[in-house]
XYZ file of C-alpha atoms in Angstrom:
236
model
C 0.000 0.000 0.000
C 1.466 3.346 -1.014
C 2.083 5.788 1.829
C 2.500 9.535 1.395
C 4.604 11.524 3.852
C 4.262 15.263 4.303
C 7.008 16.723 6.491
C 7.050 20.288 7.821
C 10.177 22.013 9.145
C 10.480 25.337 10.964
C 13.852 27.113 10.897
C 15.189 29.911 13.134
C 16.090 33.283 11.700
C 19.494 33.735 10.154
C 21.780 31.198 8.504
C 19.397 28.258 8.922
C 16.702 29.996 6.884
C 19.190 30.794 4.139
C 20.238 27.136 4.216
C 16.621 25.959 3.926
C 15.990 28.273 0.974
C 19.122 27.050 -0.800
C 18.094 23.434 -0.221
C 15.072 23.958 -2.485
C 17.616 23.418 -5.254
C 20.575 21.751 -3.567
C 18.609 18.918 -1.922
C 17.374 17.482 -5.219
C 20.256 15.035 -5.841
C 19.975 13.698 -2.270
C 16.224 13.268 -2.636
C 16.703 11.272 -5.831
C 19.217 9.002 -4.069
C 16.911 8.241 -1.132
C 16.137 4.529 -1.084
C 12.491 3.621 -1.578
C 11.313 7.103 -2.501
C 8.895 7.554 -5.364
C 7.346 10.886 -6.278
C 8.660 13.815 -4.210
C 8.500 17.605 -4.039
C 10.383 20.263 -2.068
C 8.112 23.145 -1.088
C 8.121 26.526 0.576
C 5.105 27.884 2.429
C 2.763 30.856 2.516
C 1.573 33.029 5.371
C -1.916 33.542 6.763
C -4.965 31.282 6.966
C -4.621 28.662 4.258
C -2.255 30.326 1.791
C -1.239 33.746 0.479
C 1.232 35.057 -2.127
C 3.476 36.229 0.736
C 6.104 33.587 1.660
C 6.709 32.302 5.166
C 10.503 32.246 5.080
C 10.873 30.023 8.140
C 8.723 27.039 7.088
C 9.487 24.454 4.414
C 7.951 21.091 3.520
C 8.834 17.827 1.805
C 6.158 15.631 0.232
C 7.116 12.094 -0.799
C 5.590 8.729 -1.657
C 6.831 5.366 -0.333
C 5.988 1.677 -0.909
C 4.748 1.133 2.666
C 4.452 2.698 6.109
C 7.589 1.093 7.526
C 9.723 2.516 4.716
C 8.100 5.941 5.061
C 8.705 6.100 8.807
C 12.282 4.807 8.572
C 13.420 7.046 5.725
C 11.824 10.258 6.971
C 13.735 9.618 10.200
C 17.046 8.163 8.970
C 17.657 9.145 5.325
C 20.577 11.622 5.121
C 18.579 14.440 3.549
C 15.855 14.222 6.194
C 18.452 14.049 8.956
C 19.976 17.277 7.656
C 16.616 19.027 7.686
C 15.778 17.747 11.164
C 19.208 18.755 12.429
C 18.726 22.368 11.340
C 15.034 22.765 12.206
C 13.743 23.913 15.584
C 10.457 22.057 14.993
C 9.452 19.279 12.633
C 6.309 17.261 12.032
C 5.643 14.434 9.575
C 2.213 13.125 8.613
C 1.766 9.660 7.128
C -1.147 9.411 4.703
C -2.961 6.784 2.653
C -4.685 8.053 -0.547
C -8.435 7.375 -0.759
C -9.130 9.464 -3.874
C -7.066 11.343 -6.423
C -7.670 12.941 -9.784
C -5.520 15.125 -11.970
C -1.758 15.404 -12.423
C 1.278 16.969 -10.770
C 4.227 17.783 -13.039
C 2.559 15.572 -15.666
C 2.602 12.625 -13.282
C -0.082 10.751 -11.367
C 1.666 10.627 -7.989
C -0.880 8.984 -5.692
C -2.017 5.347 -5.825
C -5.469 5.001 -4.323
C -5.915 2.121 -1.891
C -8.921 1.733 0.401
C -11.582 4.206 -0.776
C -13.886 3.670 2.222
C -14.216 7.001 4.091
C -14.233 5.345 7.544
C -14.183 7.157 10.907
C -11.559 9.563 12.130
C -9.648 12.457 10.573
C -9.130 12.927 6.850
C -6.855 15.223 4.874
C -7.369 17.126 1.647
C -4.704 18.274 -0.799
C -5.250 20.488 -3.822
C -2.478 21.465 -6.197
C -2.560 23.731 -9.250
C -0.323 25.364 -11.811
C -1.831 28.739 -12.644
C -1.965 30.258 -16.096
C -0.051 33.541 -16.272
C -3.107 35.288 -17.697
C -5.220 34.393 -14.636
C -2.797 35.239 -11.812
C -4.476 38.483 -10.756
C -7.980 37.014 -10.827
C -6.896 33.981 -8.790
C -4.984 35.857 -6.089
C -7.710 38.500 -5.890
C -10.034 35.776 -4.552
C -7.538 34.276 -2.117
C -8.199 36.541 0.920
C -11.896 35.597 0.994
C -11.152 31.885 0.593
C -8.462 31.985 3.287
C -10.792 33.805 5.667
C -13.512 31.198 5.069
C -11.116 28.358 5.831
C -9.830 30.092 8.950
C -13.343 30.783 10.220
C -14.622 27.249 9.712
C -14.773 25.596 13.160
C -14.301 22.131 11.667
C -10.899 22.544 10.052
C -8.215 21.616 12.573
C -5.096 22.257 10.490
C -4.430 24.135 7.266
C -1.352 25.270 5.408
C -0.395 26.572 2.004
C 2.785 25.312 0.368
C 4.204 25.475 -3.132
C 7.129 24.883 -5.445
C 7.185 28.261 -7.222
C 5.687 31.394 -5.620
C 2.488 32.620 -7.285
C 2.471 29.949 -10.014
C 2.523 26.526 -8.306
C 0.238 26.315 -5.293
C -0.728 23.535 -2.864
C -3.300 23.700 -0.082
C -3.390 21.035 2.614
C -5.975 20.725 5.362
C -7.053 18.232 8.023
C -10.685 17.694 9.007
C -12.187 15.626 11.858
C -14.119 13.473 9.361
C -15.109 13.284 5.706
C -18.576 14.751 6.357
C -17.227 18.050 7.735
C -14.804 18.352 4.830
C -17.616 17.744 2.340
C -19.840 20.334 3.985
C -17.197 23.028 3.569
C -16.489 22.073 -0.045
C -20.163 22.159 -1.023
C -21.294 25.186 0.973
C -22.130 28.299 -1.032
C -19.439 30.841 -0.222
C -16.060 32.196 -1.405
C -14.631 28.712 -1.927
C -17.570 27.477 -4.030
C -17.650 30.689 -6.077
C -13.907 30.424 -6.728
C -14.288 26.824 -7.910
C -17.007 27.888 -10.355
C -14.800 30.714 -11.642
C -11.889 28.316 -12.107
C -14.024 25.957 -14.156
C -15.612 28.668 -16.269
C -12.386 30.597 -16.868
C -9.956 27.677 -17.303
C -7.537 29.266 -14.818
C -5.250 26.267 -14.312
C -2.771 24.646 -16.689
C -2.632 21.600 -14.415
C -4.510 20.572 -11.288
C -4.744 17.721 -8.808
C -7.202 16.921 -6.018
C -6.560 14.192 -3.446
C -8.018 12.934 -0.174
C -6.257 10.798 2.429
C -6.719 8.662 5.505
C -4.297 9.760 8.216
C -2.208 6.811 9.361
C -0.269 8.684 12.028
C 2.293 11.382 12.695
C 5.697 11.937 14.266
C 7.236 15.035 15.789
C 5.431 18.136 16.967
C 3.982 21.256 15.376
C 2.327 24.207 17.135
C -1.330 24.202 16.164
C -1.109 20.723 14.713
C -3.533 18.084 16.031
C -2.310 15.118 18.040
C -2.930 12.064 15.884
C -2.925 8.357 16.548
C -2.763 5.766 13.746
C -6.232 5.023 12.334
C -7.760 6.712 15.358
C -9.500 9.930 16.348
C -7.863 13.233 17.067
C -6.759 13.751 20.618
């Protein structure tokens, strides 16, 4: 069963942040050499509720796929590139995820292999990723404050973050919800999010897009504001 890891790292001001920024390019050879790794992406992050065009210079993320949970846990702990990130970071947190639905592409690849599609009890995660068309940048980012405010105000969402590979152009949103029903209610409710989705469809804003949902298998490390998770269990 494929397992997806999403690791977050927070770096102190100064040299460590410069190091983390440089690793967006320099870490690529080490990522490719990591045993067992499949699809992977190095990402920066945005500020605010959800995501914004303003970068958060102290937070970076690594998304990767692995053949199983044991490999994912071992390599995100022991692989040299992850050890370097953990050694520099003041805080780190890794989520282990199992895809339950996925459609679309990321860098012309289909990265996630869907296993058990049964929603089941307990927390679920949502990931959306898009490459924006240059001609639609202003229209897209003009809607972002309302969408971010709606996500931040929703009492159900327990964790949300915006990450991306290239500022403004390549955007990823990731959120955790207590169950699939609460996530579905937000997605279907009439509001800024629903209106933005309609505009995207009608205006063909994206060159590439991907939507995925996950079971949460567990987590390691600690992150301020992040929920305490137990494998295949409820939020603590």
